[in-house]
PDB file of C-alpha atoms in Angstrom:
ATOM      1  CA  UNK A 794     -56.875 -35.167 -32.632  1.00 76.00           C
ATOM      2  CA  UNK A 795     -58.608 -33.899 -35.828  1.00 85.00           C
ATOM      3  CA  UNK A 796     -59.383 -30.718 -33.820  1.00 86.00           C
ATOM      4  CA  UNK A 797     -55.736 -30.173 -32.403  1.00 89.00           C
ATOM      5  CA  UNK A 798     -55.135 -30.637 -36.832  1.00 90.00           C
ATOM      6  CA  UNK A 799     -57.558 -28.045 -37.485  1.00 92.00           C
ATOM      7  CA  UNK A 800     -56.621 -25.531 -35.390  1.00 90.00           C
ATOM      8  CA  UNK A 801     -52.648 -25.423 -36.061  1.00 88.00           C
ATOM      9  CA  UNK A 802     -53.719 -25.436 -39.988  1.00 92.00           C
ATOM     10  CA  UNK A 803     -56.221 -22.288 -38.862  1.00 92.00           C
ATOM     11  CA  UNK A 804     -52.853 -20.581 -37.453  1.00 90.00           C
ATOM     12  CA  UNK A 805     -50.718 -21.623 -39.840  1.00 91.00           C
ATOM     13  CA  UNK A 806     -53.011 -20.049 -43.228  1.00 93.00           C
ATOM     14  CA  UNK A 807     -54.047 -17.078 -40.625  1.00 87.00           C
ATOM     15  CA  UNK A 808     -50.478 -16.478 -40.517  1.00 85.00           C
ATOM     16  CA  UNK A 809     -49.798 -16.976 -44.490  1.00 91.00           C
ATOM     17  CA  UNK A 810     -52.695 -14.423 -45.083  1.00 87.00           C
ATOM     18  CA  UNK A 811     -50.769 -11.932 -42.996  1.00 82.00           C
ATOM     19  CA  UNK A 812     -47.539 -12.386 -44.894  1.00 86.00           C
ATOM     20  CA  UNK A 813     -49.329 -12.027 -47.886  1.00 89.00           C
ATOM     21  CA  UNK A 814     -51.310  -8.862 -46.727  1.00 84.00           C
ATOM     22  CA  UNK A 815     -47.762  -7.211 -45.500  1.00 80.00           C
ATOM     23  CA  UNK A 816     -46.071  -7.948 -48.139  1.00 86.00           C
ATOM     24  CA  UNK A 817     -48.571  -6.177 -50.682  1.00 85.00           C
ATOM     25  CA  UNK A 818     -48.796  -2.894 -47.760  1.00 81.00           C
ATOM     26  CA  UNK A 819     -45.306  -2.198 -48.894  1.00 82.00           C
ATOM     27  CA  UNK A 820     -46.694  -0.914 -52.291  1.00 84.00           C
ATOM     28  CA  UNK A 821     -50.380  -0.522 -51.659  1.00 83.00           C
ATOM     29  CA  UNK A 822     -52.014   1.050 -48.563  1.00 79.00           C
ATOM     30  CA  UNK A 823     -53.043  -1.207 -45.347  1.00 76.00           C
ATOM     31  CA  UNK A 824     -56.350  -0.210 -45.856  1.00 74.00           C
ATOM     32  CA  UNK A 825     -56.944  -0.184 -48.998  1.00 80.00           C
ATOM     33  CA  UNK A 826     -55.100  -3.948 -49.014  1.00 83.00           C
ATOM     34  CA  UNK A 827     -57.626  -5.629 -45.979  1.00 81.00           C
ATOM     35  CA  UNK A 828     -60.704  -3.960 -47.483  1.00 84.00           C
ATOM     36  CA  UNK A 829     -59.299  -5.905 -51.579  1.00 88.00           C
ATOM     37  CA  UNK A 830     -58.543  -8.640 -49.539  1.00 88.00           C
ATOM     38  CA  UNK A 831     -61.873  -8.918 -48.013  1.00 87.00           C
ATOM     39  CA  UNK A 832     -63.558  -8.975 -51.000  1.00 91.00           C
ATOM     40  CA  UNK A 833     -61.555 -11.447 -52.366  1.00 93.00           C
ATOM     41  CA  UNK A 834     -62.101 -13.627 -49.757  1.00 92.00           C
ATOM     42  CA  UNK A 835     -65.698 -13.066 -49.898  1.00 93.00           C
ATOM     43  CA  UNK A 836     -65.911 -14.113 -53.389  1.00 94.00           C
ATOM     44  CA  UNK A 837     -63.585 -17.392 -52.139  1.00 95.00           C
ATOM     45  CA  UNK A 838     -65.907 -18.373 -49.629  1.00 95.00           C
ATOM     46  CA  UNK A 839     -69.020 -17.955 -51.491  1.00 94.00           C
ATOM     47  CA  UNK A 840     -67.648 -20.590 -54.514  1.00 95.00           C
ATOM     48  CA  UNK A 841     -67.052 -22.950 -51.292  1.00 95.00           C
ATOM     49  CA  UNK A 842     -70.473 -22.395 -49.935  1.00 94.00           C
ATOM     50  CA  UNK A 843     -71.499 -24.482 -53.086  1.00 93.00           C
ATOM     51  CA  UNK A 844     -69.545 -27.417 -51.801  1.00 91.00           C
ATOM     52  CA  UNK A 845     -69.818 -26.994 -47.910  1.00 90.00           C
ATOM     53  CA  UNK A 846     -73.161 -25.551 -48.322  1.00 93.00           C
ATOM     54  CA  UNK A 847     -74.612 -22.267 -46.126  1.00 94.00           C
ATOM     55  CA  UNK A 848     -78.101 -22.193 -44.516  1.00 94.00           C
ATOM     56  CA  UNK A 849     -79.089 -18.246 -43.747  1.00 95.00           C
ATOM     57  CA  UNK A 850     -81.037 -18.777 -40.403  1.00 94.00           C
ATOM     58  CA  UNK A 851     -81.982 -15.658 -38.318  1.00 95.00           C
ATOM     59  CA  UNK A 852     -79.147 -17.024 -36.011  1.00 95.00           C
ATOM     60  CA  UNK A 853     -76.670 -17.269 -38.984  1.00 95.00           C
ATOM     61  CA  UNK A 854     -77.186 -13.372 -39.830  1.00 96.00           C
ATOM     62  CA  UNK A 855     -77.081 -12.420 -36.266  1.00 96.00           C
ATOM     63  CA  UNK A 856     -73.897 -14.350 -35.344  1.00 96.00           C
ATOM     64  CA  UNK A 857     -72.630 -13.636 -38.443  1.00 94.00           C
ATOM     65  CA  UNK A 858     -72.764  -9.984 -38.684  1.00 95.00           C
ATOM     66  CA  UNK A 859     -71.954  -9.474 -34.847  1.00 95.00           C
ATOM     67  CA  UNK A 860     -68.678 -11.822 -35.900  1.00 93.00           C
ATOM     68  CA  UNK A 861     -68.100  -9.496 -38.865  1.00 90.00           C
ATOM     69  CA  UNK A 862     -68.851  -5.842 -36.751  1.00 91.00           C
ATOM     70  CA  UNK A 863     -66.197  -7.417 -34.129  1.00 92.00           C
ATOM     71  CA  UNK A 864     -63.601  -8.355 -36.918  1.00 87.00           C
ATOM     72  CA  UNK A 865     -63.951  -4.243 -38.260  1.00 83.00           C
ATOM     73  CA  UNK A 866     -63.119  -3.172 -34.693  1.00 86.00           C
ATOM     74  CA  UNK A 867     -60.542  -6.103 -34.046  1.00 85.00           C
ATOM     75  CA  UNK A 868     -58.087  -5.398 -37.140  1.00 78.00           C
ATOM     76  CA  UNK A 869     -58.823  -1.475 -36.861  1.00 79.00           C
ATOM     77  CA  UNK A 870     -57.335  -1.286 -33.136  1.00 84.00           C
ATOM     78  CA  UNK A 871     -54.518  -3.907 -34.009  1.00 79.00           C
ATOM     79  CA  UNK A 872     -53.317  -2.057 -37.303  1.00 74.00           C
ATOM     80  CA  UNK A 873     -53.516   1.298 -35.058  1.00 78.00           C
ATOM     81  CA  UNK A 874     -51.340  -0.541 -32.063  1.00 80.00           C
ATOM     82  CA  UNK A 875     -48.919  -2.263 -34.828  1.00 71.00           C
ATOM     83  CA  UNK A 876     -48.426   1.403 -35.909  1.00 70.00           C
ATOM     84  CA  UNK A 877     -47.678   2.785 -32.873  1.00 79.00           C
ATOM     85  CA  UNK A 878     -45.886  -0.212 -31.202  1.00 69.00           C
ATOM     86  CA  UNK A 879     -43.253  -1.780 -30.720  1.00 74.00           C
ATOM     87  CA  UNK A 880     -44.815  -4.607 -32.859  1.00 69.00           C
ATOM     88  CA  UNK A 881     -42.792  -6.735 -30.884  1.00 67.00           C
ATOM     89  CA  UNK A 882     -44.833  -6.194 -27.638  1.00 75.00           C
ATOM     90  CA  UNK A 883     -47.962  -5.386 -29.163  1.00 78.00           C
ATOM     91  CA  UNK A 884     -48.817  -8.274 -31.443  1.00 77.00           C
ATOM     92  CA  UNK A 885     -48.117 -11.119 -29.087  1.00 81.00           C
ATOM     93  CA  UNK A 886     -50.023  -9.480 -26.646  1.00 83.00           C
ATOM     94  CA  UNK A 887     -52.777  -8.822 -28.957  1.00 85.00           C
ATOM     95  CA  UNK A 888     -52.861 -13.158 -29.501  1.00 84.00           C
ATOM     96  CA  UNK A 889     -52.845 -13.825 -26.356  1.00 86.00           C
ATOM     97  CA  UNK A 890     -55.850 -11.995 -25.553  1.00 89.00           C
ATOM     98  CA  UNK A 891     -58.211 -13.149 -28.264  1.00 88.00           C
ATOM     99  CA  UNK A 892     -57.302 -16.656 -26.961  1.00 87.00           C
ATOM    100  CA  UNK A 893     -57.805 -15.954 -23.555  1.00 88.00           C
ATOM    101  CA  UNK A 894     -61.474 -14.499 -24.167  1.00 90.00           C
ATOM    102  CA  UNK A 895     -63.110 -17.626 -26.042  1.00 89.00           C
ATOM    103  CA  UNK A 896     -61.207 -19.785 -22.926  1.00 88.00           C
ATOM    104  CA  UNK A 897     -63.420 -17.897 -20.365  1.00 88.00           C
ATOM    105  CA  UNK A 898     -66.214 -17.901 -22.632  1.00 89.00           C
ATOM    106  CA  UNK A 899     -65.751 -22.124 -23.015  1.00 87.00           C
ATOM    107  CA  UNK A 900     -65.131 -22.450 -19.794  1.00 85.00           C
ATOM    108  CA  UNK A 901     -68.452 -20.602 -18.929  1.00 87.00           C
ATOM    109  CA  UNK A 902     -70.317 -22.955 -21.561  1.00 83.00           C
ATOM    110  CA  UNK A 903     -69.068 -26.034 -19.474  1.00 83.00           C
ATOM    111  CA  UNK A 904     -66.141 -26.748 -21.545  1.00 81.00           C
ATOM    112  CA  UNK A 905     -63.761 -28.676 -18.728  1.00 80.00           C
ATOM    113  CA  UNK A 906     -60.287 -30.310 -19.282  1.00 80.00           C
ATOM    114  CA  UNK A 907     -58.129 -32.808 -16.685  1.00 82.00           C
ATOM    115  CA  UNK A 908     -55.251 -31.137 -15.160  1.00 85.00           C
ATOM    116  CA  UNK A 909     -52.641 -32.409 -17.324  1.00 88.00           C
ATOM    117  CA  UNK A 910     -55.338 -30.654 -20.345  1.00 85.00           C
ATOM    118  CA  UNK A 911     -55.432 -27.235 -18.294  1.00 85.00           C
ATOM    119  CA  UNK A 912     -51.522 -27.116 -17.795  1.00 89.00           C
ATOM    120  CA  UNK A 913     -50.973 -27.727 -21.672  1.00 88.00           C
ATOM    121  CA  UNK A 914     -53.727 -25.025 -22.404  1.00 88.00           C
ATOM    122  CA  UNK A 915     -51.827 -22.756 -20.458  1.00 89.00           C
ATOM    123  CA  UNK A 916     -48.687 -23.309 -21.943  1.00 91.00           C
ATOM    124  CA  UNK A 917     -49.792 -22.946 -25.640  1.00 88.00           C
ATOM    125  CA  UNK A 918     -50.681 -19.559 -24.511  1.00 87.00           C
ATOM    126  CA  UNK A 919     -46.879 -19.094 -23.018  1.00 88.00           C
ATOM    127  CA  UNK A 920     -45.933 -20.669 -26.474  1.00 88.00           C
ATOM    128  CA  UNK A 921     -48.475 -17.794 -28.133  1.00 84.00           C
ATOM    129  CA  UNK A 922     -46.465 -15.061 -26.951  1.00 81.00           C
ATOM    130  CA  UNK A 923     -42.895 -16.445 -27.296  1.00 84.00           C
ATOM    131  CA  UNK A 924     -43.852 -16.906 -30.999  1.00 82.00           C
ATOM    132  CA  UNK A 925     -45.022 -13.642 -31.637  1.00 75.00           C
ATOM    133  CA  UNK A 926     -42.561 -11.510 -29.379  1.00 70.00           C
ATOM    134  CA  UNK A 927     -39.758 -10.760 -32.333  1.00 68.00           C
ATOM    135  CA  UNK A 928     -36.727  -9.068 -29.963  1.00 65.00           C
ATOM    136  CA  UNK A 929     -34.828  -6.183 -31.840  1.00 60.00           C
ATOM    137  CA  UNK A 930     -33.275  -3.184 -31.494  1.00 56.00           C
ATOM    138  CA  UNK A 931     -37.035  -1.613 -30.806  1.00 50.00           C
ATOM    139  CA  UNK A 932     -37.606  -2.996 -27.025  1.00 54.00           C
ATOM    140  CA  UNK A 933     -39.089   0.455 -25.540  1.00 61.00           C
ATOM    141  CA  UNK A 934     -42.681  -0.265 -23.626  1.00 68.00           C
ATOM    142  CA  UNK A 935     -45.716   0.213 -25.250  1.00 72.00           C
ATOM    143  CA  UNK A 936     -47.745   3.486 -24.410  1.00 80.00           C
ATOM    144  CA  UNK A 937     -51.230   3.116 -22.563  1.00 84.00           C
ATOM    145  CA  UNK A 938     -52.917   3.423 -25.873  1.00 86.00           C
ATOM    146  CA  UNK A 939     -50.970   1.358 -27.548  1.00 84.00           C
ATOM    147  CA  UNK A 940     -51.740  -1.523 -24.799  1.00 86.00           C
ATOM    148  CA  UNK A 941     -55.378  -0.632 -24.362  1.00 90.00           C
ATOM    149  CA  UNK A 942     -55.307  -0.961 -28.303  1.00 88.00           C
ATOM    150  CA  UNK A 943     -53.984  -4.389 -28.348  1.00 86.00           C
ATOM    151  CA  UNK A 944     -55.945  -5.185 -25.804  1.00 90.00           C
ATOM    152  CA  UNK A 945     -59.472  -4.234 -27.806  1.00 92.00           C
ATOM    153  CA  UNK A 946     -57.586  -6.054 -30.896  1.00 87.00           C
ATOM    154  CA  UNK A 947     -57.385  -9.017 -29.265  1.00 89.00           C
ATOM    155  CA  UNK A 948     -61.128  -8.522 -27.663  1.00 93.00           C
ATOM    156  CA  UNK A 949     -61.719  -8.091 -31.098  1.00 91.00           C
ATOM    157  CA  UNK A 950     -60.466 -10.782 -32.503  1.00 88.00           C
ATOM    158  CA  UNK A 951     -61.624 -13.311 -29.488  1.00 91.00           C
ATOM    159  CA  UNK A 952     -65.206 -11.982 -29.910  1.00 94.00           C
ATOM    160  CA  UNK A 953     -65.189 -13.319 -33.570  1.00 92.00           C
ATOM    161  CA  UNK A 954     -64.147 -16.502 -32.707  1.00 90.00           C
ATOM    162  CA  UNK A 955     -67.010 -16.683 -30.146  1.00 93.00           C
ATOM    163  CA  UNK A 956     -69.727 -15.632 -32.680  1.00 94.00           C
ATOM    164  CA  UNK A 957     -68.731 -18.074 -35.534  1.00 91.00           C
ATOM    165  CA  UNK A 958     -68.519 -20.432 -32.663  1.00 90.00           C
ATOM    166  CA  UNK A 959     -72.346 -19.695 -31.144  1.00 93.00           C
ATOM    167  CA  UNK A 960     -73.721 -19.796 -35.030  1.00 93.00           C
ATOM    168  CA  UNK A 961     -76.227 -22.824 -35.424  1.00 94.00           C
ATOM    169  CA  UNK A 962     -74.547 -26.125 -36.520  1.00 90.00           C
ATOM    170  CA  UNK A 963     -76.519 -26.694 -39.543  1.00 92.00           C
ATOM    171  CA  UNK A 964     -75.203 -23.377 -41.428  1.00 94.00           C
ATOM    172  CA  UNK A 965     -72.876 -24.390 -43.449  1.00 93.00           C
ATOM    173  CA  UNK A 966     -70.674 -21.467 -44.366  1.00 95.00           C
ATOM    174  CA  UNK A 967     -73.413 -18.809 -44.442  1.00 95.00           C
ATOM    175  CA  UNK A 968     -71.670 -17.433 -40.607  1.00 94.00           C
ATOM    176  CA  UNK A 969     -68.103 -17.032 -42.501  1.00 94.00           C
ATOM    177  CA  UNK A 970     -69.601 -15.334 -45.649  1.00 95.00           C
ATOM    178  CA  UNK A 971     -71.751 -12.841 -43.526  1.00 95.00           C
ATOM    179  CA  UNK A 972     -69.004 -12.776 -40.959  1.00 93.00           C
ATOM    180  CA  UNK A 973     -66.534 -11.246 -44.268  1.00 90.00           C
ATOM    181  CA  UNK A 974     -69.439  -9.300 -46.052  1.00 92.00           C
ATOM    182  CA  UNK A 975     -70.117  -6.793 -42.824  1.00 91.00           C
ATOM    183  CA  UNK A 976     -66.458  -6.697 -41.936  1.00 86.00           C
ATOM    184  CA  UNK A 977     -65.678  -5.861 -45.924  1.00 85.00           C
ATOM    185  CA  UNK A 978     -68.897  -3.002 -46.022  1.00 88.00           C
ATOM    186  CA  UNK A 979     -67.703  -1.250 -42.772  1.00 85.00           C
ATOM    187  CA  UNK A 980     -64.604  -1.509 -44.281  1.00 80.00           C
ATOM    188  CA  UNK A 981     -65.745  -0.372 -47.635  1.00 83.00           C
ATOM    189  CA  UNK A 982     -66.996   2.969 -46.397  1.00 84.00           C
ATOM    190  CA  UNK A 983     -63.949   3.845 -44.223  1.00 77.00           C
ATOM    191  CA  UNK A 984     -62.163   3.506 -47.390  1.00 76.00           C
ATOM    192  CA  UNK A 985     -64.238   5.440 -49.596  1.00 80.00           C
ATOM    193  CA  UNK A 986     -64.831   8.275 -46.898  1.00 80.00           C
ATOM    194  CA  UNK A 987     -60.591   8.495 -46.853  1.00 71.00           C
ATOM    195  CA  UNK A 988     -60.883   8.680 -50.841  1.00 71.00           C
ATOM    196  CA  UNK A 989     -63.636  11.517 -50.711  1.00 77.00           C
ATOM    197  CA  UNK A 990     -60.883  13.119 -48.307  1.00 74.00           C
ATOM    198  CA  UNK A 991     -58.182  12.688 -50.541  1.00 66.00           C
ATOM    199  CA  UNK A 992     -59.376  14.133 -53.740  1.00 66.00           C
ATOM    200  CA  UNK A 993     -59.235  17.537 -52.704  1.00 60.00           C
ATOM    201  CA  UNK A 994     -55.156  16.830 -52.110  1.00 59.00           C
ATOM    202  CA  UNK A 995     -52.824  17.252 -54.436  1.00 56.00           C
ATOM    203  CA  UNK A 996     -51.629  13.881 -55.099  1.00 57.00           C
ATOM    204  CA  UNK A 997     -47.901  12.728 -55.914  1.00 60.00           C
ATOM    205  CA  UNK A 998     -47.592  10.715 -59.105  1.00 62.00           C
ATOM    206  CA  UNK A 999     -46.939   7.400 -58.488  1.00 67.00           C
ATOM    207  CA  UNK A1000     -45.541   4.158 -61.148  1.00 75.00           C
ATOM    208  CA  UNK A1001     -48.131   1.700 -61.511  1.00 81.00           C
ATOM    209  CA  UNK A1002     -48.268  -1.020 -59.019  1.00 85.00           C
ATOM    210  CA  UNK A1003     -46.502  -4.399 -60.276  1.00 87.00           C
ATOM    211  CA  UNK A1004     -48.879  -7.314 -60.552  1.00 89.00           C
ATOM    212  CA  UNK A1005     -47.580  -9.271 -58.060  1.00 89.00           C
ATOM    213  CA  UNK A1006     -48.872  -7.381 -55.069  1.00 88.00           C
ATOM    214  CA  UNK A1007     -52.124  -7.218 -56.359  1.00 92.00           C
ATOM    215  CA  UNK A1008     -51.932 -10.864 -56.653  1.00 94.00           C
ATOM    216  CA  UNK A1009     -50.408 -10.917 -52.835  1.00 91.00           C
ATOM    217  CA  UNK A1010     -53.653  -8.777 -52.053  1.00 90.00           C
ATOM    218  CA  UNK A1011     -55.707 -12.153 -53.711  1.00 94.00           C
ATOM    219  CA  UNK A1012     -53.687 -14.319 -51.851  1.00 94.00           C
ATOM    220  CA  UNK A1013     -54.401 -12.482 -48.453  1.00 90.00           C
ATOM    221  CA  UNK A1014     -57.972 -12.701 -49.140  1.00 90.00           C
ATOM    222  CA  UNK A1015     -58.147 -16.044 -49.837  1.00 94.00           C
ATOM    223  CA  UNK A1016     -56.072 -17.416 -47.387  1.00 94.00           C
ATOM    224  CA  UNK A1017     -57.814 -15.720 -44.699  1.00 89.00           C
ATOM    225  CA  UNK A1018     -61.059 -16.909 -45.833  1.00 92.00           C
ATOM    226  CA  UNK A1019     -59.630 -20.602 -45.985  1.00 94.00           C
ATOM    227  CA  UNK A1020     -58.539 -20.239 -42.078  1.00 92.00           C
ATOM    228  CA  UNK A1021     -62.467 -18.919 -41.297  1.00 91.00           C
ATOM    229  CA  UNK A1022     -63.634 -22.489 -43.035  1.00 93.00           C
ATOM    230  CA  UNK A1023     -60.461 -24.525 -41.285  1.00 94.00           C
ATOM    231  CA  UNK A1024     -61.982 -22.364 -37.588  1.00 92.00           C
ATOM    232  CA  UNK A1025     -65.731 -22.986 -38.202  1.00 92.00           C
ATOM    233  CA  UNK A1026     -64.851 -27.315 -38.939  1.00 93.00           C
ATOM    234  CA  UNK A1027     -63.016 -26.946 -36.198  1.00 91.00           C
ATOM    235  CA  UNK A1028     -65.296 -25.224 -33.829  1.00 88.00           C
ATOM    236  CA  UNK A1029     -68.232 -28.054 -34.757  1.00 89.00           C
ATOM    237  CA  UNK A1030     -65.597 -30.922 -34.562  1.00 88.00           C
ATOM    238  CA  UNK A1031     -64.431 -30.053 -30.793  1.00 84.00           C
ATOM    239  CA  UNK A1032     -63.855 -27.002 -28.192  1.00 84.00           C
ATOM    240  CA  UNK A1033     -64.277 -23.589 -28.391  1.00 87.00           C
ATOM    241  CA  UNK A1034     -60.764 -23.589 -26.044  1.00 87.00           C
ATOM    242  CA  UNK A1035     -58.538 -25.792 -28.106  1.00 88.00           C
ATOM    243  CA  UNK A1036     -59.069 -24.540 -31.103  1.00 89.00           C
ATOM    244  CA  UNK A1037     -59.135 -20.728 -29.965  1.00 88.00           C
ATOM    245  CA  UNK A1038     -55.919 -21.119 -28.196  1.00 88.00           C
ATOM    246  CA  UNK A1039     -53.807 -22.692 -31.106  1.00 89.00           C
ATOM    247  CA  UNK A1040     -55.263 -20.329 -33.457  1.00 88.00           C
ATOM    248  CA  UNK A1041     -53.854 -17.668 -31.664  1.00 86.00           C
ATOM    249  CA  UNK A1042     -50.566 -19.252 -32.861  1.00 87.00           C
ATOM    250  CA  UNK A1043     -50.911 -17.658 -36.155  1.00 83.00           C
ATOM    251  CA  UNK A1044     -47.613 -15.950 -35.960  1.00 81.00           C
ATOM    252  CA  UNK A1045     -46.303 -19.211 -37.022  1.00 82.00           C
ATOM    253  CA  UNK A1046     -47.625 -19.027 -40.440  1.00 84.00           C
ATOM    254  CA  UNK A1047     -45.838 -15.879 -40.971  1.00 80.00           C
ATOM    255  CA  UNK A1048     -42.806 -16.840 -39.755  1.00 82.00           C
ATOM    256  CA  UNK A1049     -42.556 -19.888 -41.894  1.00 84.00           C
ATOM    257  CA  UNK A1050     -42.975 -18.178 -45.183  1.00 86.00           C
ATOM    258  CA  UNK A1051     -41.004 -15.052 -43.964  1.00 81.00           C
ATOM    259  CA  UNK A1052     -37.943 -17.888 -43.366  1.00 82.00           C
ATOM    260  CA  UNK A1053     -38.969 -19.289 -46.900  1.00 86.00           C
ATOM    261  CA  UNK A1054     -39.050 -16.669 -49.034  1.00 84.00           C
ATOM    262  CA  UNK A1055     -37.446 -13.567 -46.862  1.00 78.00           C
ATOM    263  CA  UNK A1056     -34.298 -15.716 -45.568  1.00 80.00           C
ATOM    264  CA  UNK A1057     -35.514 -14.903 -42.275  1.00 75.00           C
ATOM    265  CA  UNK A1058     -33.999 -16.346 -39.248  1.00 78.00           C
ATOM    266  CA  UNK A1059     -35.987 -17.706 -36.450  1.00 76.00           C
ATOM    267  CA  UNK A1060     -34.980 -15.406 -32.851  1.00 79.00           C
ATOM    268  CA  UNK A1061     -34.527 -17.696 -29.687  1.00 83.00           C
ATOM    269  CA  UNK A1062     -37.351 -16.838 -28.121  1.00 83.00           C
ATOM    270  CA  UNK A1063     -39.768 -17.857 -31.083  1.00 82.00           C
ATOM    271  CA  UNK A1064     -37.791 -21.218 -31.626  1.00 85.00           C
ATOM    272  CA  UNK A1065     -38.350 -22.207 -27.867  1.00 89.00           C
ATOM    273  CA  UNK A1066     -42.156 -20.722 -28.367  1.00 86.00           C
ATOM    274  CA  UNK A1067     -42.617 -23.461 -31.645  1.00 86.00           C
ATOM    275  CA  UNK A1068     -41.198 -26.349 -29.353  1.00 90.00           C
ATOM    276  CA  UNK A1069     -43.643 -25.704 -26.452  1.00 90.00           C
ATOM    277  CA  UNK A1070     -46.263 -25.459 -29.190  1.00 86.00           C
ATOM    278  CA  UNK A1071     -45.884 -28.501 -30.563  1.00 83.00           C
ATOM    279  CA  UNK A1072     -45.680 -30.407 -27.281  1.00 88.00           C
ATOM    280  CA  UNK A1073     -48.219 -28.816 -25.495  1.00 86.00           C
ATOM    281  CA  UNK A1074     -50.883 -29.746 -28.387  1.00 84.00           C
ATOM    282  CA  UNK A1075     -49.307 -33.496 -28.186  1.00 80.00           C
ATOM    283  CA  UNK A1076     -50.386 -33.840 -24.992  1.00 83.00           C
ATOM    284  CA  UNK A1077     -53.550 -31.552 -25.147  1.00 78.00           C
ATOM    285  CA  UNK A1078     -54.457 -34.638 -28.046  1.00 70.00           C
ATOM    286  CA  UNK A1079     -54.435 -37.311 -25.793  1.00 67.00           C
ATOM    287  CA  UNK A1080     -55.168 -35.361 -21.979  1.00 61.00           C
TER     288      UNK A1080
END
């Protein structure tokens, strides 16, 4: 049960830290606002690492920086396929990959389930996609690259879950914190090689940027480091599977605070999506 807990509350601040992070790309550029937010959420994990400790083993720096060159590729390809689109397509299909890879990966490892445990895995990841798949006016089909980009995202983004999840027991949070410091320095000098770029261009003036996106940047940051600690507990606590597939439901987190704070209503298809959720991990808890 405590690892069906930790892996919804993984989703749900996953998804918080992408409301966050969108909400401060309205005023501040996407990549300027992950590679802020990644230091932020550096500097958030580190002050845990003082309470949860972190233990920098040779396998802690090699599962941790593999985790953190897989999370640079991951969020490049899924920004690129969110920009091309539609989002609706794209980013559902994205989640349902990167669960899909640590389940063959578990299963692999000799993670095994009863029926009843298989058929409720299996529709979380229906759930995954009916959460993320927001219906609008934009229903065209992707393009090949945009599929074969969500498709690496979601590689991407599975990969990282498998790393932090193969990191020795006994590290603490020294996985998550190398895990964010390679993902941060790759990102780092993609963002200073676009600067270098820049400067030669002749550069529109801009008003200054009000405080609260820059605090929305913080937020990002820190909520996404929060999920990595919620993943790793959950990881060590119980299955690679279970707690892969219901992160994938991060979606959800967005959702709620877009319907919070945006007035946004809930489509059909997501409501249904949420239900199926919620059932499927009641019975996953006691199959």
């Amino acid at each position: 049960m405590t690892t069906i807990i930790l892996g919804f509350a993984t989703s749900l601040v996953y998804g918080f830290a992408d409301f966050f992070g969108a909400l401060a790309s309205k005023k501040i550029k996407p990549v300027t606002v992950t590679f802020l937010a990644g230091l932020a959420g550096l500097g958030f994990v580190s002050v845990m690492s003082l309470i949860f400790g972190a233990t920098f083993s040779p396998g802690a720096w090699f599962w941790g920086i593999a985790a953190g060159v897989a999370a640079a590729i991951g969020m490049t390809a899924l920004y690129a396929a969110l920009a091309i689109g539609p989002i609706s397509v794209v980013s559902p299909l994205s989640a349902v990959v990167s669960a899909i890879v640590p389940m063959i990966v578990g299963f692999f490892l000799g993670e095994r389930f009863s029926p009843i445990g298989f058929g409720a895995i299996a529709a979380i990841v229906v759930a995954v996609f009916l959460v993320g798949f927001v219906p609008g006016e934009d229903v065209r089909l992707p393009s090949t690259r945009a599929l074969i980009l969500g498709i690496i995202a979601g590689v991407g983004i599975g990969v990282v879950l498998i790393c932090v999840d193969q990191a020795p027991a006994d590290s603490g949070l020294a996985p998550v914190i190398l895990l964010r410091g390679m993902s941060a320095a790759m990102l780092g000098i993609f963002t200073l090689t676009a600067f270098m770029r820049a400067r030669g261009v002749k550069q529109e003036k801009r008003e200054p940027i009000p405080a609260k996106y820059w605090i929305s940047v913080a937020l990002a940051g820190i909520f996404d480091a929060s999920a990595n600690i919620f993943f790793l507990t959950g990881m060590r606590l119980g299955s690679l599977t279970v707690v892969s597939v219901l992160t994938a439901l991060y979606p959800l987190g967005t959702i709620i605070l877009a319907r919070i704070f945006l007035k946004e209503r809930l489509a059909k298809t997501q409501q249904l999506g949420i239900m199926i959720a919620l059932l499927s991990s009641a019975i996953l808890a006691v199959a």
